[in-house]
Short mmCIF file of N, CA and C in Angstrom, two decimals:
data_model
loop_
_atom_site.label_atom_id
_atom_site.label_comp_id
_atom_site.label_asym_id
_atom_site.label_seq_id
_atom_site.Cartn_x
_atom_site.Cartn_y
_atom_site.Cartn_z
N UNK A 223 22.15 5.89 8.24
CA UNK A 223 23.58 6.06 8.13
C UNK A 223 24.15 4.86 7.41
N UNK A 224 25.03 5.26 6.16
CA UNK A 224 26.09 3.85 5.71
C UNK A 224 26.78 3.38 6.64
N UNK A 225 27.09 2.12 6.18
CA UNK A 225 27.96 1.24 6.65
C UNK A 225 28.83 1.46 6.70
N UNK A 226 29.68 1.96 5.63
CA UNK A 226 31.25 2.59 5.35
C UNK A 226 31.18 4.00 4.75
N UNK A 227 31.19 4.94 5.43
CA UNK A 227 31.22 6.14 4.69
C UNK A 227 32.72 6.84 3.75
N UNK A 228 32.25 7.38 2.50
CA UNK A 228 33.91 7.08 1.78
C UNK A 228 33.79 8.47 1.43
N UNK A 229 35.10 8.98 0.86
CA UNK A 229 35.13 10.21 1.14
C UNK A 229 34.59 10.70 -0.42
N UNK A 230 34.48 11.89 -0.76
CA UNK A 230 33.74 12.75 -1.99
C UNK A 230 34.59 12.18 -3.30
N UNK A 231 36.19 12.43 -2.86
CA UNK A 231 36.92 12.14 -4.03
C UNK A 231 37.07 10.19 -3.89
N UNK A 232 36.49 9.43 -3.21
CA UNK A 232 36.88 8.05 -3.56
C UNK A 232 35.15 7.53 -4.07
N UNK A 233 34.28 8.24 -4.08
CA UNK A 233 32.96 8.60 -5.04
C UNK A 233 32.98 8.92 -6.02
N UNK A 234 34.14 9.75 -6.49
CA UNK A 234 34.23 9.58 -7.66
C UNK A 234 34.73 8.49 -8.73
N UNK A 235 35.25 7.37 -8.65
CA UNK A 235 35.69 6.44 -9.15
C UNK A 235 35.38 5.01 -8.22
N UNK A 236 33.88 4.82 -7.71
CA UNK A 236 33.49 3.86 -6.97
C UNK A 236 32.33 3.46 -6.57
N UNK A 237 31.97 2.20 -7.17
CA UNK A 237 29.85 1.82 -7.33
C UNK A 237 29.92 2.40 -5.37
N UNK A 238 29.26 3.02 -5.19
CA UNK A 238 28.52 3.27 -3.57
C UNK A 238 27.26 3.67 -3.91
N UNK A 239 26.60 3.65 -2.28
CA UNK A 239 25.61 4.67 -2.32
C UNK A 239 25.55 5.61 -1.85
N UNK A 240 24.38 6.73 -2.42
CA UNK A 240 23.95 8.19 -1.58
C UNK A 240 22.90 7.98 -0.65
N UNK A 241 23.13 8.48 0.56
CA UNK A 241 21.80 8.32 0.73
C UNK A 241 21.15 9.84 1.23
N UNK A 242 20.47 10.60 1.40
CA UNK A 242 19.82 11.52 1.71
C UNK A 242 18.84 11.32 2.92
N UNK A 243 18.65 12.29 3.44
CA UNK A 243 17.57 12.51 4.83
C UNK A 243 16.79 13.25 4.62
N UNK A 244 15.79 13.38 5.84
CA UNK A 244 14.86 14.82 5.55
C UNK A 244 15.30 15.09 7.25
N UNK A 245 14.74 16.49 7.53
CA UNK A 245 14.71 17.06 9.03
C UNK A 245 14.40 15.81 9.53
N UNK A 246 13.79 14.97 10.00
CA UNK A 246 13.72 14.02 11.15
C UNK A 246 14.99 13.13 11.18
N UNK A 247 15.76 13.50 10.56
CA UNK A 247 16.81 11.90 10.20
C UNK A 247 16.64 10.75 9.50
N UNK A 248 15.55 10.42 8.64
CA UNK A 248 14.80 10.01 8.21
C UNK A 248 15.27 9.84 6.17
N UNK A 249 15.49 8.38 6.16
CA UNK A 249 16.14 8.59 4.61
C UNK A 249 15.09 8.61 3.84
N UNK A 250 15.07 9.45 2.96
CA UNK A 250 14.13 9.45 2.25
C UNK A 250 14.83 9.59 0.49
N UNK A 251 16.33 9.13 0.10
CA UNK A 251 16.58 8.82 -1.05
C UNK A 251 17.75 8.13 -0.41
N UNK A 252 17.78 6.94 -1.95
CA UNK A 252 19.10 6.10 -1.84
C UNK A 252 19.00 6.10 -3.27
N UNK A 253 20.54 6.49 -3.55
CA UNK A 253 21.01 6.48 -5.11
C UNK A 253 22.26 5.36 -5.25
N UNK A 254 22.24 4.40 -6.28
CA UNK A 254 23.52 4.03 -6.49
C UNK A 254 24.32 4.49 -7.63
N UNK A 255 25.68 4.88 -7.22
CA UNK A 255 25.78 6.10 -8.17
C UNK A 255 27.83 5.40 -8.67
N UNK A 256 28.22 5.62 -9.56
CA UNK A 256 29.42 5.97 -10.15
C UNK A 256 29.78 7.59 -9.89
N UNK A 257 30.56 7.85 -9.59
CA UNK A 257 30.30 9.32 -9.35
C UNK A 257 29.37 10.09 -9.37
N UNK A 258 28.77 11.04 -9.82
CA UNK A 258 27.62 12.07 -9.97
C UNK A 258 26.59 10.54 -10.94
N UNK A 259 26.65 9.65 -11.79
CA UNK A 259 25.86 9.03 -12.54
C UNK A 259 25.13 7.86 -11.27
N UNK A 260 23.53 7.63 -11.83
CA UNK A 260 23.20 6.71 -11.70
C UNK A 260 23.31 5.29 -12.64
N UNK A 261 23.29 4.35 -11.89
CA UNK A 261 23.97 3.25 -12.71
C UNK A 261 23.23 1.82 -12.37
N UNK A 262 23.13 1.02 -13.18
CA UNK A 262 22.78 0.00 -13.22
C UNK A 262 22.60 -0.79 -11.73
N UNK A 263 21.40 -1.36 -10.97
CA UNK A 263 22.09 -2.41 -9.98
C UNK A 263 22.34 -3.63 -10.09
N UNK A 264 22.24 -4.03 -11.79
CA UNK A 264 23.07 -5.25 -11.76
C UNK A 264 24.32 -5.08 -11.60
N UNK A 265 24.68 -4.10 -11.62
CA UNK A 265 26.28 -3.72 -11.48
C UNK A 265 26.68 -3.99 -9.90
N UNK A 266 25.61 -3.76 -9.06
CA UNK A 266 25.98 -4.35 -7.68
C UNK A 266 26.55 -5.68 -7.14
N UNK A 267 26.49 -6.76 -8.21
CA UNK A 267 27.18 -7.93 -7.88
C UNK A 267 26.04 -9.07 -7.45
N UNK A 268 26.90 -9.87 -7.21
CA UNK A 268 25.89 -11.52 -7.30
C UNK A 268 25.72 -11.57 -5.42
N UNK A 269 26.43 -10.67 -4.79
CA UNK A 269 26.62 -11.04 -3.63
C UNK A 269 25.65 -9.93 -2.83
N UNK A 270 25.12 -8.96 -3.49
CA UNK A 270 24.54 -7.87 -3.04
C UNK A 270 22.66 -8.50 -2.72
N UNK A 271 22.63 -7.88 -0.73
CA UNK A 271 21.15 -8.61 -0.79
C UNK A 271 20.48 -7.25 -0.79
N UNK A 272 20.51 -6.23 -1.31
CA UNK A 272 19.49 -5.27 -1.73
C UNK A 272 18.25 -5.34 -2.20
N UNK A 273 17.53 -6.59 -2.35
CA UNK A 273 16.77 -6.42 -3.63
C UNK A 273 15.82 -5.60 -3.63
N UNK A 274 15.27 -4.80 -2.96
CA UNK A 274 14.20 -3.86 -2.66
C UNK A 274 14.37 -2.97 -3.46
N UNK A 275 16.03 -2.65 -3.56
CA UNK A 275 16.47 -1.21 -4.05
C UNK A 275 15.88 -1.15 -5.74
N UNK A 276 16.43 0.20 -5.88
CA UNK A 276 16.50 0.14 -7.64
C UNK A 276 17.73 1.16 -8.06
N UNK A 277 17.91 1.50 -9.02
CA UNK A 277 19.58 2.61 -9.02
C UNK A 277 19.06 3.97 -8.36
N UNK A 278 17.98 4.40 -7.87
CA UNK A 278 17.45 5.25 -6.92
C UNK A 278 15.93 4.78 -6.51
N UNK A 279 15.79 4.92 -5.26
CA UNK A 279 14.56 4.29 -4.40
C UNK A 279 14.39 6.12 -3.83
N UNK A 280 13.24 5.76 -3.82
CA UNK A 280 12.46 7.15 -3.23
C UNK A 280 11.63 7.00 -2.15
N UNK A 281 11.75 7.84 -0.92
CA UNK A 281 10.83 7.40 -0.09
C UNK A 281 10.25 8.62 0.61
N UNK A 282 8.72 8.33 1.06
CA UNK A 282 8.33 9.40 1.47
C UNK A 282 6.89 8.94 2.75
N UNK A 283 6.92 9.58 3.28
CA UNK A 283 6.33 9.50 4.55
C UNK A 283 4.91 10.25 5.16
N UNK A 284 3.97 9.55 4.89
CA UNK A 284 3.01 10.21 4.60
C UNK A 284 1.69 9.46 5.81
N UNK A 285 1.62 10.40 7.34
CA UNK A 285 0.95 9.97 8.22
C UNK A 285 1.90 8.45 8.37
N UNK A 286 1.15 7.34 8.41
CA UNK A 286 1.09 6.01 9.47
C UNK A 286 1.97 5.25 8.18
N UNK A 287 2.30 5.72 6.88
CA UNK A 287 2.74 5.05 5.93
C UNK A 287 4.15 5.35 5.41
N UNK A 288 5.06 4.67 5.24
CA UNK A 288 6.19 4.87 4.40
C UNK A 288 6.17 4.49 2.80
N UNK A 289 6.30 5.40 1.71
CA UNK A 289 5.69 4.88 0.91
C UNK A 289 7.80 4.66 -0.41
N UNK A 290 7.56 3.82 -0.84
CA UNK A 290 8.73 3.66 -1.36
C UNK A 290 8.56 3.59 -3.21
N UNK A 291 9.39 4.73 -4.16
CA UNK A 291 8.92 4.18 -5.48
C UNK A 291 10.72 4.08 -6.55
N UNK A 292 10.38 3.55 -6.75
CA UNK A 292 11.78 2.94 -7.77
C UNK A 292 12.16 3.63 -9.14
N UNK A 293 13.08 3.95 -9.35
CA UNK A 293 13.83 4.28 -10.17
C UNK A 293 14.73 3.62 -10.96
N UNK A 294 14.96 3.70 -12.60
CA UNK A 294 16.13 3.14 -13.14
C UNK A 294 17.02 3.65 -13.76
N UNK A 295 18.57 3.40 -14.04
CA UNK A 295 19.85 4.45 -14.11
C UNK A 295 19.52 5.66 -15.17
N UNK A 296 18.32 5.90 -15.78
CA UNK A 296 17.68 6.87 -16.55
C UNK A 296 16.83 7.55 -15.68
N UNK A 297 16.79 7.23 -14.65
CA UNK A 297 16.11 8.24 -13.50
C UNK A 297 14.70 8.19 -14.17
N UNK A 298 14.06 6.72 -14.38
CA UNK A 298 12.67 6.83 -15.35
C UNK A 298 12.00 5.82 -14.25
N UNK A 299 10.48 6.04 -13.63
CA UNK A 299 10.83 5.23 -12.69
C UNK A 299 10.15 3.66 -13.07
N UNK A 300 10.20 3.16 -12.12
CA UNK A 300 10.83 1.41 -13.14
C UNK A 300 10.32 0.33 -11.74
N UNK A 301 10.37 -0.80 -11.84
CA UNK A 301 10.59 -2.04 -10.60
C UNK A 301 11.81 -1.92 -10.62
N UNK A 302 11.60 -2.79 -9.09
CA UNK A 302 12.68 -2.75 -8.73
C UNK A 302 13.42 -3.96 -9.00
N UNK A 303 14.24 -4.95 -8.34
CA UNK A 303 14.61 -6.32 -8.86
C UNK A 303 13.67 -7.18 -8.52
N UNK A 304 13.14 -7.00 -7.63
CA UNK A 304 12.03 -8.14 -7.28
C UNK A 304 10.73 -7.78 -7.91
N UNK A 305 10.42 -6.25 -9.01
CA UNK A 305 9.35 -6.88 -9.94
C UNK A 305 8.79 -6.25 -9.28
N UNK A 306 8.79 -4.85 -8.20
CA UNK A 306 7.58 -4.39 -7.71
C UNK A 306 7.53 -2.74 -7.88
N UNK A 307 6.45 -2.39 -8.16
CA UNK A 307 6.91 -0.66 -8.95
C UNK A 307 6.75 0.57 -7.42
N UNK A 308 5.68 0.17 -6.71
CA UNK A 308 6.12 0.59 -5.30
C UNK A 308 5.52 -0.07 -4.09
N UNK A 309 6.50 0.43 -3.31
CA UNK A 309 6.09 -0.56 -1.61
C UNK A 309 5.34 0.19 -0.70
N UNK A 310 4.31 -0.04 0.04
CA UNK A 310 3.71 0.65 1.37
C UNK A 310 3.91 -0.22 2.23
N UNK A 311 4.67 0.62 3.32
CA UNK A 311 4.62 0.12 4.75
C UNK A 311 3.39 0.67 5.58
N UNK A 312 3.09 0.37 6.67
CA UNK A 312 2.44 0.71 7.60
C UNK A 312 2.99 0.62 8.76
N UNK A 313 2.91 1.87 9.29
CA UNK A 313 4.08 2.82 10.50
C UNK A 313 2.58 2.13 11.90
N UNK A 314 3.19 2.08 12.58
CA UNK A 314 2.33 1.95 14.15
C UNK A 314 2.83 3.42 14.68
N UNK A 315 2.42 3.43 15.83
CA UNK A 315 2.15 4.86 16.40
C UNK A 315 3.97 5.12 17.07
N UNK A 316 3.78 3.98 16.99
CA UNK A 316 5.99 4.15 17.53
C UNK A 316 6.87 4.52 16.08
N UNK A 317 6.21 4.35 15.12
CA UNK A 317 7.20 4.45 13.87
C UNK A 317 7.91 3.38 13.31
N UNK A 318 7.40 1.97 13.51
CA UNK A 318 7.99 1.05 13.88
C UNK A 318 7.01 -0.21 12.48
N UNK A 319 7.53 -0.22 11.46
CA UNK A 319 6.76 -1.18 10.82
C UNK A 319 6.11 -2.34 10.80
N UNK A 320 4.79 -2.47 10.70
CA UNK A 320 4.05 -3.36 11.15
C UNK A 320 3.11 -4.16 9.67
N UNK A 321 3.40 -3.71 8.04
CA UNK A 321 3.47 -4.35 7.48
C UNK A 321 4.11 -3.79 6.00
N UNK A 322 3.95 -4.61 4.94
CA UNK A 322 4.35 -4.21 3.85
C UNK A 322 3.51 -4.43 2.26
N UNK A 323 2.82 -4.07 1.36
CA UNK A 323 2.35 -4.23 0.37
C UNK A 323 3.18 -3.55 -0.81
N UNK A 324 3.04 -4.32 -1.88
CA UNK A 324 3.72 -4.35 -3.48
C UNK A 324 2.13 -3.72 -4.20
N UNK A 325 3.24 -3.12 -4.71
CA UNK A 325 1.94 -2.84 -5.59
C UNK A 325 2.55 -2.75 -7.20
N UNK A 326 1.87 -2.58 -8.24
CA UNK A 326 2.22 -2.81 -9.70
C UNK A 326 2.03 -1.47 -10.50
N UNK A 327 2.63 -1.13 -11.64
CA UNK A 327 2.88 -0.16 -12.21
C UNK A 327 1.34 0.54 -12.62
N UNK A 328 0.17 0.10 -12.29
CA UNK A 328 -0.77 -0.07 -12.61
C UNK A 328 -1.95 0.75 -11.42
N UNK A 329 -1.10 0.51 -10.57
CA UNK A 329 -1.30 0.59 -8.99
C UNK A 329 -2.13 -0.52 -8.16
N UNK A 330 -2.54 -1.69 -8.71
CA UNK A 330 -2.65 -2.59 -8.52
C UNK A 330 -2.12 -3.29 -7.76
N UNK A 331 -2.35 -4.12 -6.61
CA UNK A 331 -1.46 -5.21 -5.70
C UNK A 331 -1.26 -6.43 -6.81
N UNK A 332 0.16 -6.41 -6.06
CA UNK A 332 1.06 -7.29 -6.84
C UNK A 332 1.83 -8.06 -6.34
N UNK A 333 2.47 -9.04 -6.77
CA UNK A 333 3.23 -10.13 -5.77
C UNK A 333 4.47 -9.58 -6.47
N UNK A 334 5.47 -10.13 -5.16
CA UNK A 334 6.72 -9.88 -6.21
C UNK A 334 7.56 -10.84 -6.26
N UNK A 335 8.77 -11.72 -6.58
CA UNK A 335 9.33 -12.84 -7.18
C UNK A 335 8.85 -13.73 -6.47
N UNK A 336 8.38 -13.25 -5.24
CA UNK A 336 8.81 -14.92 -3.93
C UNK A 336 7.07 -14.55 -4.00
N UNK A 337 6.48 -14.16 -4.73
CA UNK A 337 4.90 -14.68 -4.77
C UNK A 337 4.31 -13.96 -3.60
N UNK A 338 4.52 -13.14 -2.84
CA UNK A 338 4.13 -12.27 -1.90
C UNK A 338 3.51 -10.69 -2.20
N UNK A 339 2.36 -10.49 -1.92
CA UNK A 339 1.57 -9.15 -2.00
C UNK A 339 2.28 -8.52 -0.83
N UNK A 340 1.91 -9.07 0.76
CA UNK A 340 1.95 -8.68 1.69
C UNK A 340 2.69 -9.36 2.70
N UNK A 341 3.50 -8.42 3.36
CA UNK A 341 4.41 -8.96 4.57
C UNK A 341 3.46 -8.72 6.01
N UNK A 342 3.42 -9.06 7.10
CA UNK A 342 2.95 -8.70 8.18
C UNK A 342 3.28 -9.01 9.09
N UNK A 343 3.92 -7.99 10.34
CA UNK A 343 5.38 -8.46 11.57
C UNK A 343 3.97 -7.85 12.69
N UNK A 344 4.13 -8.82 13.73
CA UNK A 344 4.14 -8.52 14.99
C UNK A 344 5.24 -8.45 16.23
N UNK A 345 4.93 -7.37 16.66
CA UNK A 345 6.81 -6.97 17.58
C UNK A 345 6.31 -7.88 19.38
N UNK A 346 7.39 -8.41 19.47
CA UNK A 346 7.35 -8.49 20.54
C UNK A 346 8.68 -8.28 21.29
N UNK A 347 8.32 -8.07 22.87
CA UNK A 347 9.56 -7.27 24.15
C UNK A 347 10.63 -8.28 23.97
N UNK A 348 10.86 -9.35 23.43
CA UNK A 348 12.43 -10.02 23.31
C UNK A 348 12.79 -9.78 22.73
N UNK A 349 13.03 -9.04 21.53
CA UNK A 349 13.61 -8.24 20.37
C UNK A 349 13.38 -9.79 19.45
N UNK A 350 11.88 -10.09 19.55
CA UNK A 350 11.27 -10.94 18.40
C UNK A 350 10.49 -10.07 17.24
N UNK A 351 10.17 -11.27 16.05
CA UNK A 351 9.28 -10.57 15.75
C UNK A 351 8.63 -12.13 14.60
N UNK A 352 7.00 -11.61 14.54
CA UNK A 352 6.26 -12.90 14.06
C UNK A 352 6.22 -12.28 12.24
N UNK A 353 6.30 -13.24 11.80
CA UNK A 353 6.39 -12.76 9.92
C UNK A 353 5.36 -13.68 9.66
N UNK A 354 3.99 -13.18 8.68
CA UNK A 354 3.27 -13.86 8.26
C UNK A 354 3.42 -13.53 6.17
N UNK A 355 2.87 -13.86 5.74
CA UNK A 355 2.81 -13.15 4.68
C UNK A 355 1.55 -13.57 3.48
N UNK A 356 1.08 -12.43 2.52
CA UNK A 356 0.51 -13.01 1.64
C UNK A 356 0.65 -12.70 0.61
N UNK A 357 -0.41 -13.88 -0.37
CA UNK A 357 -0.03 -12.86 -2.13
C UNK A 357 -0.96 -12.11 -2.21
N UNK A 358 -1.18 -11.65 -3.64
CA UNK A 358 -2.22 -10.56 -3.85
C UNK A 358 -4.14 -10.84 -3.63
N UNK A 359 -4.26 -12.36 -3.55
CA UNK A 359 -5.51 -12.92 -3.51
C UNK A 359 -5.42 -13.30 -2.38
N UNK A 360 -4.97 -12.56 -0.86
CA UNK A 360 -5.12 -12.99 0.18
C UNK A 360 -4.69 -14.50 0.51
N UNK A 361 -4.17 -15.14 -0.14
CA UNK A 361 -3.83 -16.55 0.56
C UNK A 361 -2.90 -16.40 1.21
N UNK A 362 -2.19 -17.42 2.46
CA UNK A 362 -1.11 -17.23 3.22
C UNK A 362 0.01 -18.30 2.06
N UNK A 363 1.18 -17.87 1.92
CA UNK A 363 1.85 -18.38 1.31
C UNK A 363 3.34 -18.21 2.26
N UNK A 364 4.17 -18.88 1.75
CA UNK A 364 5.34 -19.37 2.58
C UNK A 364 6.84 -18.09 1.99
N UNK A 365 7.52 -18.10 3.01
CA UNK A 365 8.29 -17.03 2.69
C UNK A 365 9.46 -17.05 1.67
N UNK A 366 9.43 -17.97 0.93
CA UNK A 366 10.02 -18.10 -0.06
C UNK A 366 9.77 -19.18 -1.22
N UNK A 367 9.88 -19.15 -2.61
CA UNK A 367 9.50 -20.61 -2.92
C UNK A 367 10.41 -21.91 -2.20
N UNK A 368 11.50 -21.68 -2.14
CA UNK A 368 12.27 -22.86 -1.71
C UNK A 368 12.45 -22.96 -0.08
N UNK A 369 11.48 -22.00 1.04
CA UNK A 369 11.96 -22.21 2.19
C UNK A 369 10.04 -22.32 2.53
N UNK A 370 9.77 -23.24 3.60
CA UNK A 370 8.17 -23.80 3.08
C UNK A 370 7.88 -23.18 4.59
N UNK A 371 8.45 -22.38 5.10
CA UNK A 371 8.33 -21.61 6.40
C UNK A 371 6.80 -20.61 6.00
N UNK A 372 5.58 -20.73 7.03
CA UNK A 372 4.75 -20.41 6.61
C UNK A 372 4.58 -19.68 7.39
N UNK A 373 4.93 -19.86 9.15
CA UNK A 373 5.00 -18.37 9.58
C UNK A 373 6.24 -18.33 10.03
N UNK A 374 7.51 -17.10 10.53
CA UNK A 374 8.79 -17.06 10.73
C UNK A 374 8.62 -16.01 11.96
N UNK A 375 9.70 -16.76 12.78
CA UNK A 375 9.67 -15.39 14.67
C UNK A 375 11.09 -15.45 14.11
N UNK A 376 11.37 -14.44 13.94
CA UNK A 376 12.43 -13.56 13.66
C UNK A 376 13.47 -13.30 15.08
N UNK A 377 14.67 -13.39 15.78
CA UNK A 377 15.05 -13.01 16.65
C UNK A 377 16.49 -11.95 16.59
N UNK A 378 16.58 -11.14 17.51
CA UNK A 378 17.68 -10.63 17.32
C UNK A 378 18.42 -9.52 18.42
N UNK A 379 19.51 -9.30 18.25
CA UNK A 379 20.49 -9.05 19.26
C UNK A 379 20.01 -7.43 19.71
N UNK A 380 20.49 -7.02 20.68
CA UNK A 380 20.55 -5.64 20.96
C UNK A 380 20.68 -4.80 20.21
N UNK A 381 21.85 -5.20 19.49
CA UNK A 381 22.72 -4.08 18.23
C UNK A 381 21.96 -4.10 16.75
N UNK A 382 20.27 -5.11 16.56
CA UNK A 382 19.69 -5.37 15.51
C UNK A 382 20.40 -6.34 14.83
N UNK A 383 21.13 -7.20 14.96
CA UNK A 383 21.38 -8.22 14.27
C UNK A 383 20.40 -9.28 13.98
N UNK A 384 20.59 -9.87 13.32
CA UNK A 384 19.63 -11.17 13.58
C UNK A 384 20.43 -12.15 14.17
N UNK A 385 19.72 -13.18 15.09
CA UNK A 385 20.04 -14.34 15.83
C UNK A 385 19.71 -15.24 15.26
N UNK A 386 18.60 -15.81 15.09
CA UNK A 386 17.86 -17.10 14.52
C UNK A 386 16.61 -16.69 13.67
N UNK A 387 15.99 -17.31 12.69
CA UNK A 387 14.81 -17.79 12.26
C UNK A 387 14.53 -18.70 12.17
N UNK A 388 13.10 -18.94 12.98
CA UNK A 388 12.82 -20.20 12.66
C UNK A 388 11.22 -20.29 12.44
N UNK A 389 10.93 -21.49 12.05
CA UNK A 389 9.41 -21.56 11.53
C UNK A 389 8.51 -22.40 12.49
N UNK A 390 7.40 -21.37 12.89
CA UNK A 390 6.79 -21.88 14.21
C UNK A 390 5.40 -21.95 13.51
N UNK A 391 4.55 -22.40 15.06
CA UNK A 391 2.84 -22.28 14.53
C UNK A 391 2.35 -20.43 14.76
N UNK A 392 0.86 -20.89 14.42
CA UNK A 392 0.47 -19.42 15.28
C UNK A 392 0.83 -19.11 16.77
N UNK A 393 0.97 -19.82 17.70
CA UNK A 393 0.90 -19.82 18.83
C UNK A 393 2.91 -19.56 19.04
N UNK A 394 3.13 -19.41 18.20
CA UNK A 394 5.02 -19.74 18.33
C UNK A 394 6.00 -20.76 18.94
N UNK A 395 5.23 -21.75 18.43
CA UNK A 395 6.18 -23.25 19.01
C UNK A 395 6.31 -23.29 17.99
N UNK A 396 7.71 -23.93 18.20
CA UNK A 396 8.97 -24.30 16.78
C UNK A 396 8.37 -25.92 16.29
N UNK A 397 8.36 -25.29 15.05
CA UNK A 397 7.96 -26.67 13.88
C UNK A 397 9.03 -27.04 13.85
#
């Protein structure tokens, strides 16, 4: 579900998005659209943290995997901003993502800006969660170039917010 849902006629004269479902409730398209057109997402602004998206993201669900592939305002499909042509998650038996791989137009694993192949969350009962990550040659690399956080416990509120990140060991004591 959007954030702000706007009505048909204020879609017509306004960057939003579409998003689409399938029977489970389950999105399986996001378009950013000018009225009926797809459109650029540099047009989304300097302030927009989308970067996953592309001017339509496609997603589809296949057994234990969510598989995600990118589109550009020519509906030709393309990377996305971060340089990755499609994403696999891996669903646990709750539906509940437990990691993420890039892959390249090639179908090849691929890193994408922040030098990452692979994301990998472990859930835990405090509404935590452990972030490891790697690039495409298996090394552990840090979750951003400029943040030297090598593993991150993620925390967050009832309502899914986030609370804190911070950068711990394996064992989860705060560095």
């Amino acid at each position: 579900e959007g954030r702000i849902e706007i009505s048909k006629e204020d879609a017509q004269k306004t960057n939003h998005y579409k998003l689409s479902f399938d029977d489970k409730n389950r999105i399986i398209l996001v378009e950013y659209r000018y009225g009926t057109d797809l459109i650029d997402r540099t047009r989304a602004g300097i302030l927009d943290g989308l970067k996953g998206l592309a001017s339509k993201t496609s997603i589809k669900y296949e057994g234990n995997k969510e598989i995600r592939t990118f589109f550009n305002d020519k509906n030709e499909q393309s990377e996305n901003p971060m340089h990755v042509y499609k994403e696999v998650y891996e669903l646990n038996s709750d539906g509940k993502r437990t990691s993420l791989k890039h892959y390249g137009k090639n179908g090849k694993a691929t890193n994408n800006t922040w030098h990452i192949h692979e994301y990998m969350w472990e859930t835990f009962n405090d509404r935590s969660i452990l972030e490891k990550r790697k690039d495409r040659h298996g090394k552990y690399v840090t979750m951003r170039p400029y943040y030297k956080f090598m593993t991150a416990k993620y925390t967050f509120q009832e309502n899914g917010l986030l609370t804190s990140m911070i950068h711990v060991d394996d064992l989860g004591n705060i560095i």
